[in-house]
XYZ file of C-alpha atoms in Angstrom:
206
model
C 100.405 40.590 266.049
C 101.182 41.933 269.138
C 101.498 45.746 268.835
C 102.087 47.108 272.665
C 102.147 46.382 276.408
C 100.341 47.961 278.464
C 101.298 47.638 282.012
C 100.096 48.061 285.849
C 102.441 49.669 288.122
C 101.605 48.967 292.094
C 101.501 45.291 292.647
C 103.635 44.587 289.016
C 106.161 46.941 288.306
C 106.339 48.663 291.831
C 106.687 46.556 295.475
C 105.546 47.763 298.550
C 106.761 46.033 301.861
C 104.098 43.703 303.296
C 105.899 43.510 306.751
C 104.690 46.672 307.537
C 101.180 45.807 306.723
C 99.730 45.319 310.168
C 101.730 48.354 311.975
C 100.312 50.832 308.908
C 96.675 49.110 309.067
C 95.281 52.038 310.758
C 95.940 54.449 307.807
C 95.320 52.079 304.850
C 91.863 51.437 306.460
C 91.472 55.443 306.402
C 93.304 55.673 302.571
C 91.831 52.958 300.949
C 88.205 53.683 302.056
C 86.521 52.917 298.814
C 85.490 56.504 298.266
C 88.125 58.213 299.599
C 90.276 56.067 297.199
C 88.374 56.779 294.135
C 88.742 60.629 294.634
C 92.232 60.186 295.013
C 92.886 58.259 292.020
C 90.244 60.085 289.818
C 91.939 63.481 290.695
C 88.801 64.839 292.422
C 91.191 65.417 295.310
C 95.014 65.370 294.895
C 97.604 63.187 296.358
C 98.590 66.112 299.107
C 94.626 66.692 299.915
C 94.148 62.654 300.112
C 96.800 62.196 302.318
C 96.181 65.239 304.645
C 92.827 64.074 305.120
C 94.023 60.859 306.359
C 96.344 62.224 308.880
C 93.896 64.514 310.209
C 91.254 61.388 310.607
C 94.082 59.579 312.465
C 94.672 59.746 316.278
C 97.349 61.937 317.398
C 99.340 59.394 318.535
C 98.993 57.302 315.142
C 99.646 60.640 313.013
C 103.635 59.736 312.380
C 102.470 56.291 310.812
C 100.782 59.032 308.135
C 104.112 60.728 308.036
C 106.015 57.569 307.211
C 103.962 56.242 304.617
C 103.473 59.522 302.807
C 107.567 59.186 302.562
C 107.648 55.967 300.806
C 107.907 55.415 297.216
C 107.782 51.719 296.890
C 110.575 50.100 294.662
C 110.906 48.839 291.200
C 110.898 45.064 290.778
C 114.073 44.780 288.854
C 113.215 41.725 286.982
C 109.947 43.047 285.889
C 111.706 46.829 284.696
C 114.230 44.974 282.801
C 111.726 42.659 280.802
C 109.847 46.043 280.001
C 113.092 47.648 278.838
C 113.908 44.755 276.698
C 110.260 44.738 275.247
C 110.261 48.274 274.554
C 112.932 47.928 272.038
C 110.327 46.288 270.193
C 106.893 47.860 270.477
C 105.556 50.442 272.572
C 105.298 50.088 276.649
C 102.786 52.078 278.618
C 102.050 52.142 281.989
C 98.458 52.303 282.982
C 97.920 52.871 286.538
C 95.013 53.743 289.016
C 97.373 56.461 290.751
C 97.199 59.650 292.296
C 98.683 63.171 291.244
C 102.014 62.234 292.829
C 102.505 59.395 290.275
C 104.725 60.685 288.012
C 107.109 62.212 290.727
C 107.178 58.602 292.344
C 108.222 57.108 288.912
C 110.992 59.636 288.486
C 112.473 59.309 292.072
C 112.451 55.389 291.161
C 114.344 56.036 288.187
C 111.602 54.565 285.972
C 111.900 56.889 283.143
C 113.334 54.523 280.462
C 110.887 51.434 281.452
C 107.805 53.020 279.257
C 107.169 55.144 276.441
C 104.219 56.911 278.299
C 102.016 56.885 281.353
C 98.001 56.865 281.413
C 97.767 58.238 284.673
C 93.642 57.782 286.300
C 94.105 60.726 288.167
C 95.156 62.737 285.199
C 92.412 61.619 282.972
C 89.453 61.579 285.399
C 88.963 57.905 284.509
C 89.945 54.577 286.477
C 90.368 50.877 286.344
C 87.998 48.801 285.497
C 86.112 51.565 283.392
C 86.359 51.007 279.919
C 87.685 54.414 278.744
C 90.832 53.858 280.335
C 91.940 51.088 278.285
C 91.111 52.769 275.286
C 93.043 56.009 276.139
C 95.900 53.413 276.857
C 95.332 51.921 273.624
C 95.635 55.485 272.020
C 98.904 56.444 273.741
C 100.743 53.059 272.265
C 99.371 54.040 268.550
C 97.977 50.661 268.264
C 94.340 48.909 268.319
C 93.150 47.692 271.189
C 92.989 43.920 269.631
C 96.876 44.437 269.480
C 97.494 45.293 272.922
C 98.946 42.833 275.891
C 97.499 43.897 279.261
C 99.244 43.199 282.266
C 97.387 43.960 285.831
C 97.746 41.826 289.061
C 93.940 42.462 289.657
C 91.777 40.080 287.999
C 88.836 42.539 287.543
C 90.692 45.042 285.626
C 92.192 42.307 283.284
C 88.711 41.060 282.277
C 87.743 44.780 281.975
C 90.586 44.738 279.464
C 89.455 41.490 277.604
C 86.301 43.128 277.135
C 88.115 45.927 274.925
C 89.333 42.894 273.268
C 92.949 43.171 274.669
C 94.978 40.167 275.534
C 94.935 40.016 279.593
C 97.215 39.026 281.696
C 96.505 37.974 285.446
C 99.702 38.845 286.596
C 100.845 36.197 289.638
C 104.999 36.780 289.148
C 107.750 37.682 287.403
C 108.252 34.302 285.979
C 104.914 33.920 284.551
C 105.138 37.765 282.992
C 108.358 36.349 281.057
C 107.033 33.542 279.596
C 104.390 35.827 278.174
C 106.836 38.214 276.813
C 110.041 35.920 275.792
C 108.902 36.182 272.306
C 108.840 39.777 271.907
C 112.244 39.923 274.066
C 113.807 37.646 271.662
C 112.522 39.662 268.797
C 114.031 42.964 270.316
C 117.246 41.059 270.792
C 117.526 40.145 266.864
C 116.609 43.527 266.121
C 119.075 44.423 268.376
C 121.986 41.942 266.876
C 121.396 43.440 263.415
C 121.397 46.800 264.407
C 124.784 46.052 265.589
C 125.925 44.548 263.098
C 124.861 46.980 260.485
C 126.656 49.430 262.352
C 129.741 47.401 262.382
C 129.647 46.705 258.318
C 129.241 50.302 257.530
C 132.136 51.292 260.155
C 134.211 49.035 257.569
C 132.829 49.895 254.307
């Protein structure tokens, strides 16, 4: 039986405005250069150091773009957030992200504190997806064996790595697809909630 849901953040729970992608291209090309990004998401450099380095490498006329990039925190997908809140009533939900040292502050800013029971941030543990260690840590954080975990990510490589650890992996496409996977858990959570409410009512009239 499924014992926990492990969910990626960016591209699943947190969304970014794609309409600015072309305008922000100079920033993204520097920030997401593989070696530079890896250092940021494994905690070799802080988020502040990462962003400062990107800003410094930009021509002076484009540095305002870096400031704009650093000011943003994205937005929660309300449908995905709602599903995770429902599922959390039944089984542990743990967010698993290749994040920087700013991730926790971003989640607080976005009001995501009640979405999950815990967060496994690669920058805090020095291991990033798709390395197997991050999946093992996430399962331990959830308190269940990997074989009882459902792992959700929009990057196929990360999903395949989770499957190799024994997890059930879902390559995220959209909220509708995720809902189909989570409906049984949400229904069980609703049933449990109804039973709890009935027991409370019975107790108050006894």
